[in-house]
Short mmCIF file of C-alpha atoms in Angstrom, two decimals:
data_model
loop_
_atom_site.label_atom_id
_atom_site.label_comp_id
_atom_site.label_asym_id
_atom_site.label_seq_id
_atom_site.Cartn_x
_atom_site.Cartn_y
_atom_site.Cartn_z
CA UNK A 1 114.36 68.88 70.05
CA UNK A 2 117.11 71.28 69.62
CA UNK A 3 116.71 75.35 70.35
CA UNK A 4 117.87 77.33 68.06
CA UNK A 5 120.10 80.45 68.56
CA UNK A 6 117.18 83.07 67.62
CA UNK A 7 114.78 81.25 69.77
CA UNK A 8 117.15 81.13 72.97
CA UNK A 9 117.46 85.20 72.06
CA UNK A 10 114.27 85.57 72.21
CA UNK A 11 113.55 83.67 75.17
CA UNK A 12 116.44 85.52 76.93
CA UNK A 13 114.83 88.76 75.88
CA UNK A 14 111.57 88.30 77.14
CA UNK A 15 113.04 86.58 80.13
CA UNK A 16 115.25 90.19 80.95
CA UNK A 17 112.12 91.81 79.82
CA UNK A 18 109.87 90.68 82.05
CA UNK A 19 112.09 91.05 85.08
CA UNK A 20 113.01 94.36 84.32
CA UNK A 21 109.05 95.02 84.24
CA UNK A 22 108.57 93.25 88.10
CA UNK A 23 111.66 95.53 89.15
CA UNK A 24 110.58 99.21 87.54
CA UNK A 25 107.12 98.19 89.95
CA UNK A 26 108.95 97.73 93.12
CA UNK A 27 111.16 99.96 91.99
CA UNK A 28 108.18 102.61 91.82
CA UNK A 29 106.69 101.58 94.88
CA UNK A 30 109.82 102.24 96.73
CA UNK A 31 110.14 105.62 94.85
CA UNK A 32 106.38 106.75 96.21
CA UNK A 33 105.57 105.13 99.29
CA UNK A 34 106.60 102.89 102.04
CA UNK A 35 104.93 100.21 104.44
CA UNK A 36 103.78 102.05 107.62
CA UNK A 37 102.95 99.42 109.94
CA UNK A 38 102.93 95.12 110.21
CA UNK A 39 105.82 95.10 107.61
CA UNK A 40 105.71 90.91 108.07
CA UNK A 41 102.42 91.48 106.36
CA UNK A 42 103.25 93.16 103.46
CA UNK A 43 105.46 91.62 100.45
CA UNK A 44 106.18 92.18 96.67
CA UNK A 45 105.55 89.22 94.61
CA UNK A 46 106.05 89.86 90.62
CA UNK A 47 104.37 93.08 90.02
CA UNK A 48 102.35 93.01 92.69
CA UNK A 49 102.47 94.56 96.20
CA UNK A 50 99.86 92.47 98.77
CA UNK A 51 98.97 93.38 102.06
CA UNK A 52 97.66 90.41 104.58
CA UNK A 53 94.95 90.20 107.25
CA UNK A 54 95.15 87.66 109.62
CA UNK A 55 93.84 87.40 113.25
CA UNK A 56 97.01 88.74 114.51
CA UNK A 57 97.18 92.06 112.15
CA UNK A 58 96.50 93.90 108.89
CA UNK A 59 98.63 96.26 107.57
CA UNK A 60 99.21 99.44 105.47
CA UNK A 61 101.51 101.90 103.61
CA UNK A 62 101.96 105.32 102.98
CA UNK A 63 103.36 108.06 100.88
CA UNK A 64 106.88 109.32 101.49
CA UNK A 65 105.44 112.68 100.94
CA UNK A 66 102.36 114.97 100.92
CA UNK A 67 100.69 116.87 98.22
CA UNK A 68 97.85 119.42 97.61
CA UNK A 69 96.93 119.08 94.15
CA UNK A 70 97.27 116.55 91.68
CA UNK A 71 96.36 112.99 90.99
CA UNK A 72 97.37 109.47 92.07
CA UNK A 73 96.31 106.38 90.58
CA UNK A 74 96.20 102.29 91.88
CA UNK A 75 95.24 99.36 90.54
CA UNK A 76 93.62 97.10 93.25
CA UNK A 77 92.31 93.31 93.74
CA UNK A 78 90.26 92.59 96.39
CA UNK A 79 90.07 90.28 99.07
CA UNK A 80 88.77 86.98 97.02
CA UNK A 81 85.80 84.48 98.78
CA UNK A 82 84.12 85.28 101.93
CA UNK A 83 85.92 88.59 103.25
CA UNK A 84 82.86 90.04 105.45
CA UNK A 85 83.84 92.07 108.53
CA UNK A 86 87.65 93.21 106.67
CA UNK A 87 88.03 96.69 105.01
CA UNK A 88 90.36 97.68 102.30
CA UNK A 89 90.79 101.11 101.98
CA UNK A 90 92.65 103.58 99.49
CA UNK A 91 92.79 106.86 100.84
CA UNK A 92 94.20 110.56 101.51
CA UNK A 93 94.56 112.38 104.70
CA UNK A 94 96.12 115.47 106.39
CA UNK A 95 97.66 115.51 109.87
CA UNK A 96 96.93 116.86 113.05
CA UNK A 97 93.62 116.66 115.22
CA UNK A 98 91.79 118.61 112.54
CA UNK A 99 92.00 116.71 109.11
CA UNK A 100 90.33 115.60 106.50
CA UNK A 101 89.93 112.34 104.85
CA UNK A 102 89.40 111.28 101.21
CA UNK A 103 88.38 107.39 101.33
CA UNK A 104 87.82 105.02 99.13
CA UNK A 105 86.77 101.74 101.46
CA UNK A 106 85.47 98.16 100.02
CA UNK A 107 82.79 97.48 102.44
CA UNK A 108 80.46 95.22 99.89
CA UNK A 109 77.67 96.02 101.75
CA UNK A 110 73.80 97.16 100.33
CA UNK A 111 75.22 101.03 100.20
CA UNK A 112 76.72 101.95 97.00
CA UNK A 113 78.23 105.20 97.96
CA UNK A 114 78.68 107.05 101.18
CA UNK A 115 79.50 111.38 101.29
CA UNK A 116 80.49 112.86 104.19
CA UNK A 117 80.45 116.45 103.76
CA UNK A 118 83.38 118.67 104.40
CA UNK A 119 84.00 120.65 107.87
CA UNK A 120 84.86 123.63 107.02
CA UNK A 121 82.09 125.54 109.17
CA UNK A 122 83.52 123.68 112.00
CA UNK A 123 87.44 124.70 111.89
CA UNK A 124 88.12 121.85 109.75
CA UNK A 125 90.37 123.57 106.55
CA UNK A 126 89.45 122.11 103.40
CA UNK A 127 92.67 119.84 101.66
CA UNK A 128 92.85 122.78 99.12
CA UNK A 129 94.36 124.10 102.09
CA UNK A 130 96.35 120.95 104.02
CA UNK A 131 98.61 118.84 101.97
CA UNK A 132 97.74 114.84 102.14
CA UNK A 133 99.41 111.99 102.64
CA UNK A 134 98.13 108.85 100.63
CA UNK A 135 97.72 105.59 102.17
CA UNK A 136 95.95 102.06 102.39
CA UNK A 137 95.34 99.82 104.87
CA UNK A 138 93.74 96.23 105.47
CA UNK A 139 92.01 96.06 108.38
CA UNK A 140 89.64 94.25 110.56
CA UNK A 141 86.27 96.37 110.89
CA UNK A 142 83.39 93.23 112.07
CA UNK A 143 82.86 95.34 115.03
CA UNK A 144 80.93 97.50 112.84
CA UNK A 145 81.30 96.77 109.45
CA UNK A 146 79.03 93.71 109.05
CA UNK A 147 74.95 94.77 109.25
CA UNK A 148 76.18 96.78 112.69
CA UNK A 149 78.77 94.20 113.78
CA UNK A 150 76.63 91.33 113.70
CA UNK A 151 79.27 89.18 110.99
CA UNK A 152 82.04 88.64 112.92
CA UNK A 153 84.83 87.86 110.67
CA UNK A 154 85.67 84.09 109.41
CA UNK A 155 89.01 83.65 110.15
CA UNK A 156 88.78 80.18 108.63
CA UNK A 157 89.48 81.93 105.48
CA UNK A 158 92.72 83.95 106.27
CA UNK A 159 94.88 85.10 105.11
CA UNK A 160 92.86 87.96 103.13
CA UNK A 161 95.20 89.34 100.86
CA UNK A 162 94.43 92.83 99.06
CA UNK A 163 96.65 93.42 95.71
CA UNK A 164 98.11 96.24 94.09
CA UNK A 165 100.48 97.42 91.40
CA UNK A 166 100.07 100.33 88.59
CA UNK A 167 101.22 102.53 91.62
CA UNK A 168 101.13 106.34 90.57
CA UNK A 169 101.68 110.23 92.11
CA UNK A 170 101.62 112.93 89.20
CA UNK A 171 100.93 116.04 92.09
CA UNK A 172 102.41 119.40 93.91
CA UNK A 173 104.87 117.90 96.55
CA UNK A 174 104.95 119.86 99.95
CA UNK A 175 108.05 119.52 102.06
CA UNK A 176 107.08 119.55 105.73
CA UNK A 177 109.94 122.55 105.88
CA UNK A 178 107.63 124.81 104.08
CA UNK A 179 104.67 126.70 105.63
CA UNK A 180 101.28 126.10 104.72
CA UNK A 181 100.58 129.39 103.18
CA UNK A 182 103.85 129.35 100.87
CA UNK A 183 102.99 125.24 99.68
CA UNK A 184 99.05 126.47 98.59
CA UNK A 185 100.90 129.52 96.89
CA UNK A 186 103.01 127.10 95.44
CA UNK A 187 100.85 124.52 93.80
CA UNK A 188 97.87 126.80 93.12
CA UNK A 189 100.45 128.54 90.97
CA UNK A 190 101.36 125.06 89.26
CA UNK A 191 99.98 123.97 85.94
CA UNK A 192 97.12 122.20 86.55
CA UNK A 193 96.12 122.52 89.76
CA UNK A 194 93.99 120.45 90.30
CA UNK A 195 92.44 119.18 93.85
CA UNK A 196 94.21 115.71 94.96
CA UNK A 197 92.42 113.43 93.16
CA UNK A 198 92.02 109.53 93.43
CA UNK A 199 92.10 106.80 90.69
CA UNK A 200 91.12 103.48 91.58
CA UNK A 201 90.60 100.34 89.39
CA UNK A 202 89.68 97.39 91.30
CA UNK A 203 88.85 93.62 90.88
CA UNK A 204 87.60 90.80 92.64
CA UNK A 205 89.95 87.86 93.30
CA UNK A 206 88.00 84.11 92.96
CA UNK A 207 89.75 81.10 93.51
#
């Protein structure tokens, strides 16, 4: 059966539309962050970024910058099937010897949540005061993950592939030219200042 004219339009349409959707994701990710380590393990298929575990690496990306207050946002699919002993994690840190960590890390394990306190008593500034980076990783954590490191990891089942897309930064950008005290000026002047803040929405692959 023939196609008509308005049909092929509309085919053609969608057809541009869609692509132009898969290349303002990449497009976004390469606006906000790039891979930081195993970049054979990471690749953009459609709208979706995946990172790969297998018994030769994980892998991870970063932010291009750093930021003190604001928020970022993800959407994430987990590692489908038997994934015991990996660890995807979605977090912030600071640099140096001294820093702080905001984590977000898919352990599926019989503890809900985990807080760890802040260190400020100990010389550790607070990240109102140290810009972050964001970042996430795939890893391989059966060493301590799994009920003490007692699952070791079935490899039979890689590669275990973490998903992402819906990639967002809406904070106070600090160049690494500017000091400390003039960047927490800076954004605590901004409107709405708030604290970094993470956004995570997350699913469960199945096969």
């Amino acid at each position: 059966m023939a196609i008509s004219s308005s049909s092929s339009k509309l085919v053609f349409l969608l057809w541009v539309l869609g692509f132009m959707s898969v290349m303002s994701s990449a497009a976004k990710f390469d606006e906000l962050f790039e891979p930081s380590w195993a970049l054979d393990h990471v690749s953009f298929e459609g709208e979706e970024l995946k990172l790969k575990l297998d018994n030769f690496s994980g892998a991870g990306f970063g932010s291009k910058s750093k930021y003190l207050f604001g928020k970022t946002t993800v959407q994430i699919k987990l590692v489908e099937g038997d994934s015991a002993g990996t660890v995807t994690a979605f977090y912030m840190s600071s640099d140096g010897p001294k820093h702080n960590e905001f984590d977000f890390e898919f352990l599926v394990d019989e503890t809900p949540i985990r807080v760890f306190t802040n260190k400020e008593k100990k010389g550790v500034p607070f990240p109102k005061d140290q810009p972050m980076g964001i970042y996430s990783s795939i890893w391989n954590a059966d060493d301590w993950a799994t009920q003490g490191g007692r699952v070791k990891t079935d490899w039979s089942h890689a590669p275990f592939v973490a998903s992402y897309k819906g990639f967002d930064i809406n904070g106070c950008e600090c160049p690494i030219s500017t000091n400390a005290v003039d960047n927490t000026k800076k954004c605590s002047a901004s409107e709405g200042s708030l604290l970094l803040l993470l956004s995570v929405s997350t699913g469960v692959g199945r096969k």
